[in-house]
C-alpha atoms as one frame of an Amber mdcrd trajectory, in Angstrom:
protein
  54.473 -27.125  14.077  52.902 -24.088  15.679  49.368 -24.165  16.990  48.612
 -20.783  15.465  48.569 -21.502  11.726  45.628 -19.273  10.891  46.889 -16.419
  13.070  50.215 -16.561  11.224  48.436 -16.354   7.882  46.404 -13.338   8.923
  49.378 -11.516  10.409  51.315 -12.009   7.177  48.368 -10.914   5.066  48.393
 -14.268   3.255  45.314 -16.257   4.147  44.631 -19.305   1.933  40.909 -18.781
   2.541  41.086 -15.574   0.488  39.776 -15.581  -3.059  43.311 -15.068  -4.318
  44.470 -18.422  -3.038  46.325 -19.120  -6.290  48.533 -16.105  -5.667  49.045
 -17.224  -2.079  50.101 -20.667  -3.284  52.535 -19.198  -5.807  54.168 -17.140
  -3.085  54.453 -20.185  -0.840  56.085 -22.243  -3.610  58.408 -19.497  -4.820
  62.065 -20.605  -5.243  64.848 -19.419  -2.972  68.515 -20.374  -2.830  68.125
 -21.949   0.630  65.093 -23.911  -0.507  66.931 -25.300  -3.514  69.830 -26.492
  -1.360  67.579 -28.061   1.283  65.520 -29.822  -1.400  68.673 -31.187  -3.047
  69.875 -32.531   0.319  66.540 -34.235   0.936  66.528 -35.809  -2.533  70.076
 -37.087  -2.043  69.193 -38.532   1.357  66.064 -40.311   0.118  67.896 -41.767
  -2.894  70.785 -42.979  -0.721  68.345 -44.621   1.694  66.677 -46.514  -1.153
  70.029 -47.680  -2.535  71.410 -48.683   0.892  68.251 -50.459   2.071  67.779
 -52.413  -1.154  71.463 -53.310  -1.439  71.900 -54.425   2.181  68.358 -55.800
   2.527  67.462 -53.512   5.437  63.723 -53.768   6.215  61.390 -50.768   6.482
  62.698 -49.043   3.358  59.756 -46.619   3.289  60.372 -45.619   6.899  64.059
 -44.927   6.247  63.294 -42.738   3.239  60.622 -40.816   5.143  62.946 -40.133
   8.081  65.081 -37.993   5.773  62.151 -35.567   5.553  61.397 -35.820   9.260
  64.954 -35.089  10.407  65.857 -32.376   7.878  65.553 -28.917   9.435  66.310
 -25.376   8.347  69.695 -25.142  10.105  72.645 -27.383  10.901  72.232 -26.953
  14.638  68.538 -27.776  14.643  69.090 -30.805  12.408  71.881 -32.060  14.688
  69.804 -31.582  17.842  66.791 -33.270  16.240  68.895 -36.163  14.978  70.751
 -36.813  18.222  67.645 -36.439  20.357  65.645 -38.609  17.974  68.185 -41.450
  18.060  68.300 -41.373  21.870  64.514 -41.360  22.177  64.128 -44.106  19.560
  66.604 -46.283  21.442  64.722 -45.781  24.699  61.372 -46.323  22.969  62.388
 -49.566  21.238  63.893 -50.860  24.482  60.742 -49.946  26.393  58.429 -51.649
  23.920  60.532 -54.840  23.942  60.363 -54.847  27.738  56.622 -54.185  27.668
  56.064 -57.037  25.217  57.560 -59.367  27.826  54.296 -58.928  29.697  51.815
 -58.125  26.914  52.681 -60.471  24.032  49.768 -62.833  23.543  47.705 -60.891
  26.091  45.627 -58.243  24.296  43.868 -57.468  27.581  47.211 -56.093  28.786
  48.647 -54.865  25.509  45.778 -52.531  24.591  45.770 -50.722  27.958  49.567
 -50.545  27.677  49.205 -48.836  24.296  46.755 -46.342  25.712  48.947 -45.521
  28.710  52.077 -45.095  26.564  50.222 -42.840  24.143  48.707 -40.769  26.941
  52.105 -40.250  28.566  53.687 -39.329  25.222  51.025 -36.757  24.376  51.139
 -35.315  27.897  54.931 -35.023  27.726  54.609 -33.334  24.341  52.752 -30.525
  26.116  54.689 -30.241  29.377  58.297 -30.756  28.239  60.301 -27.833  26.883
  61.436 -30.184  24.084  57.951 -31.570  23.553  58.538 -33.484  20.288  60.947
 -35.873  22.021  58.295 -36.772  24.598  55.799 -37.295  21.805  58.200 -39.515
  19.864  58.827 -41.737  22.884  55.137 -42.390  23.498  54.388 -42.750  19.809
  57.117 -45.354  19.197  55.946 -47.492  22.109  52.248 -47.217  21.212  52.679
 -47.943  17.496  55.060 -50.835  18.195  52.481 -52.344  20.521  49.705 -51.889
  17.952  51.148 -54.556  15.641  51.269 -57.261  18.319  48.463 -59.348  16.835
  50.211 -59.581  13.449  53.538 -60.987  14.713  53.785 -64.814  14.579  56.398
 -65.308  17.336  58.251 -63.361  20.042  61.606 -64.017  18.349  60.381 -62.547
  15.073  58.922 -59.591  16.953  62.217 -58.723  18.646  64.126 -59.122  15.384
  61.746 -56.789  13.559  61.917 -54.172  16.319  65.709 -54.210  16.235  65.696
 -53.895  12.444  63.292 -50.972  12.825  65.838 -49.275  15.091  68.538 -49.840
  12.463  66.332 -48.477   9.653  65.452 -45.345  11.587  68.857 -44.665  13.100
  70.945 -44.968   9.948  68.514 -42.738   8.034  68.632 -40.055  10.724  72.426
 -40.234  10.934  72.723 -39.994   7.135  70.443 -36.945   7.104  72.450 -35.202
   9.810  75.729 -35.846   7.957  74.370 -34.548   4.651  73.062 -31.383   6.287
  76.318 -30.762   8.160  78.274 -31.148   4.925  76.136 -29.217   2.470  73.706
 -26.943   4.313  75.075 -23.375   4.494  75.740 -21.868   7.910  73.002 -19.546
   9.159  72.830 -17.231  12.170  71.447 -19.027  15.182  68.932 -16.702  16.795
  68.190 -19.345  19.379  71.676 -18.917  20.817  70.680 -15.474  22.120  67.562
 -16.728  23.870  67.672 -17.442  27.608  68.228 -21.101  28.321  65.335 -22.836
  30.119  65.948 -23.533  33.786  63.678 -26.574  33.823  62.770 -29.463  31.544
  59.104 -28.608  32.047  56.996 -25.645  31.016  55.896 -23.364  33.894  52.315
 -24.701  34.108  53.207 -28.355  33.508  51.603 -29.672  36.705  48.931 -27.031
  37.289  47.184 -26.658  33.934  44.484 -29.331  33.423  44.466 -28.571  29.686
  47.618 -30.684  29.295  45.847 -33.744  30.694  42.699 -32.996  28.695  44.753
 -32.793  25.503  46.457 -36.146  26.155  43.123 -37.792  26.959  41.514 -36.478
  23.766  44.303 -37.726  21.528  44.440 -41.094  23.283  40.672 -41.543  22.993
  40.633 -40.667  19.281  43.600 -42.900  18.407  42.425 -45.882  20.453  38.904
 -45.566  19.024  40.351 -45.800  15.503  42.541 -48.749  16.506  39.656 -50.699
  18.024  37.420 -50.018  14.996  39.891 -51.146  12.320  40.871 -54.216  14.347
  37.209 -55.090  14.946  36.406 -54.962  11.218  39.698 -56.704  10.354  40.985
 -53.867   8.174  44.465 -53.225   9.519  45.435 -51.621   6.213  43.877 -48.364
   7.409  46.212 -48.180  10.407  47.169 -44.688   9.210  44.040 -43.587  11.102
  45.862 -44.274  14.389  48.924 -42.354  13.192  46.813 -39.455  11.915  45.110
 -38.910  15.280  48.465 -38.480  17.001  50.289 -36.482  14.356  47.722 -33.762
  13.639  46.819 -32.996  17.253  47.411 -29.398  18.317  45.951 -27.299  21.118
  43.081 -25.547  19.329  40.427 -27.194  17.182  41.060 -24.699  14.375  44.782
 -25.444  14.257  44.229 -29.203  14.503  41.771 -29.222  11.613  44.047 -27.080
   9.453  46.981 -29.385  10.101  44.688 -32.304   9.305  43.778 -30.637   6.024
  47.466 -30.320   5.143  47.928 -34.005   5.947  44.973 -35.066   3.814  45.903
 -32.876   0.839  49.519 -34.033   1.024  48.547 -37.679   1.202  46.124 -37.345
  -1.724  48.915 -35.838  -3.836  51.421 -38.464  -2.682  48.898 -41.229  -3.241
  48.166 -39.943  -6.741  51.891 -39.915  -7.540  52.186 -43.469  -6.222  49.135
 -44.605  -8.191  50.490 -43.113 -11.408  53.891 -44.713 -10.788  52.471 -48.142
 -10.011  50.162 -48.223 -13.034  52.245 -46.561 -15.732  55.918 -46.596 -14.719
  56.821 -49.582 -12.555  55.749 -52.280 -15.035  58.521 -50.982 -17.312  61.239
 -50.727 -14.644  63.902 -53.411 -14.733  66.827 -51.909 -12.802  67.390 -49.995
  -9.594  68.564 -47.019 -11.652  65.069 -46.366 -12.993  63.643 -46.698  -9.493
  66.184 -44.200  -8.174  65.094 -41.664 -10.820  61.460 -42.112  -9.788  62.281
 -41.693  -6.096  64.356 -38.598  -6.853  61.505 -36.968  -8.783  58.907 -37.707
  -6.103  61.291 -36.587  -3.347  61.971 -33.338  -5.187  58.254 -32.523  -5.297
  57.701 -33.434  -1.657  60.938 -31.789  -0.540  60.134 -28.506  -2.283  56.850
 -28.268  -0.366  58.400 -29.509   2.891  61.088 -26.817   2.806  58.536 -24.035
   2.457  57.034 -21.982   5.242  55.168 -23.493   8.160  51.943 -22.759   6.313
  52.514 -25.571   3.789  55.585 -27.551   4.904  53.609 -30.287   6.657  51.883
 -31.151   3.370  55.303 -31.913   1.885  56.040 -34.453   4.594  52.715 -36.128
   3.880  53.367 -36.284   0.131  56.542 -38.213   0.954  54.749 -40.364   3.549
  51.971 -41.427   1.175  54.292 -42.025  -1.761  56.920 -44.103   0.051  54.461
 -46.179   2.072  52.321 -46.885  -0.990  55.191 -47.771  -3.325  57.540 -49.668
  -0.995  56.301 -52.681   0.924  59.515 -54.676   0.752  62.790 -54.646  -1.168
  61.072 -53.940  -4.446  58.391 -51.590  -5.751  54.867 -52.605  -4.846  52.183
 -53.032  -7.505  49.243 -53.518  -5.133  46.811 -50.612  -5.555  45.028 -51.545
  -2.326  47.833 -49.918  -0.342  47.126 -46.519  -1.877  43.415 -46.802  -1.127
  43.977 -48.003   2.432  46.390 -45.181   3.301  43.998 -42.461   2.121  40.933
 -44.056   3.742  42.794 -44.421   7.040  43.898 -40.795   7.008  40.381 -39.555
   6.247  38.946 -41.716   9.036  41.506 -40.389  11.508  40.772 -36.788  10.474
  37.046 -37.224  11.025  37.458 -38.844  14.438  40.017 -36.299  15.634  37.939
 -33.380  14.378  34.834 -34.572  16.235  36.741 -35.243  19.455  38.553 -31.894
  19.464  35.402 -29.957  18.577  33.118 -31.424  21.227  35.369 -32.617  24.072
  37.199 -29.929  26.071  37.553 -27.501  23.128  40.624 -25.373  23.719  41.342
 -21.861  22.383  44.576 -21.253  20.484  47.711 -20.461  22.461  50.645 -18.344
  21.394  53.039 -21.328  21.330  52.856 -25.055  21.005  54.987 -27.848  22.386
  53.148 -30.521  20.479  55.072 -32.795  18.196  54.731 -32.608  14.424
């Protein structure tokens, strides 16, 4: 995601703040041949993940289905690079968090600082590495894995769940890469004509204090949310922690716009989940009916996610809210509290992040961003 959302809108002459926002939205949702193919691939991937996870009893079904959206990119090469890099980083991250738990399990006085340090390093790497999203993913995996330490009954169960998480993520990413390599049409790779970077780090990686300021702001916002929802014993709103890390971009304007996309997407996804739980799932008796529901929801989310950068992030959040509200095990969930908790957590994270980015080291927009999605 670029840090210059609003600049892109204005340069294209399509600003959603204009009075003709309906026309802008129609243009953003207009069908194209490439969009139809990418949406079909995403729907197929999400449906296959649901069938595979439920048949083989693989935990984290919602996470597997969501990874199809996360790993699907606009070209074969970019999807392959994202998939391979993601699997490598996930492997390192899961290994690192298991090693860290050797010292922090049962010791929150060590685990919480460990979370903060891992998150700070991940957000700093997201700014200073040429391939910033991989640095972000490493820190995020370690920090989020550490955040559930108080809910795990034993070290053995913890390790087993972390290894199953690796399986759920890896097979979904691999499936997405294969589907894209098989069915996504070949496109010219403009990146092949760009000069290759001579270093893993951006030129001002160790001289620009803004990189450290950015990492500190995100870490403060996320850890504040974590401490609050743990203190009030409301872990269901843990999406606040995730929101703080995922919407962070260099400028306050860009961060708030990305946060708006996340909130709007999650409201739509939550509404779809609420409608499904109340009116559809009580009448579902076979996996076939569930597959149809997942395909329909994935088609809506995928169509938005395959649009331009101006709306694509909302599509990912529609999928995120729907899958994590509907699936809490190997069967559809009928607990409406999950929908409420997800939306409340996201709103809380947006408010905290917005305040932090507006009043602590506010940073003007840059021409490029290395921050993860």
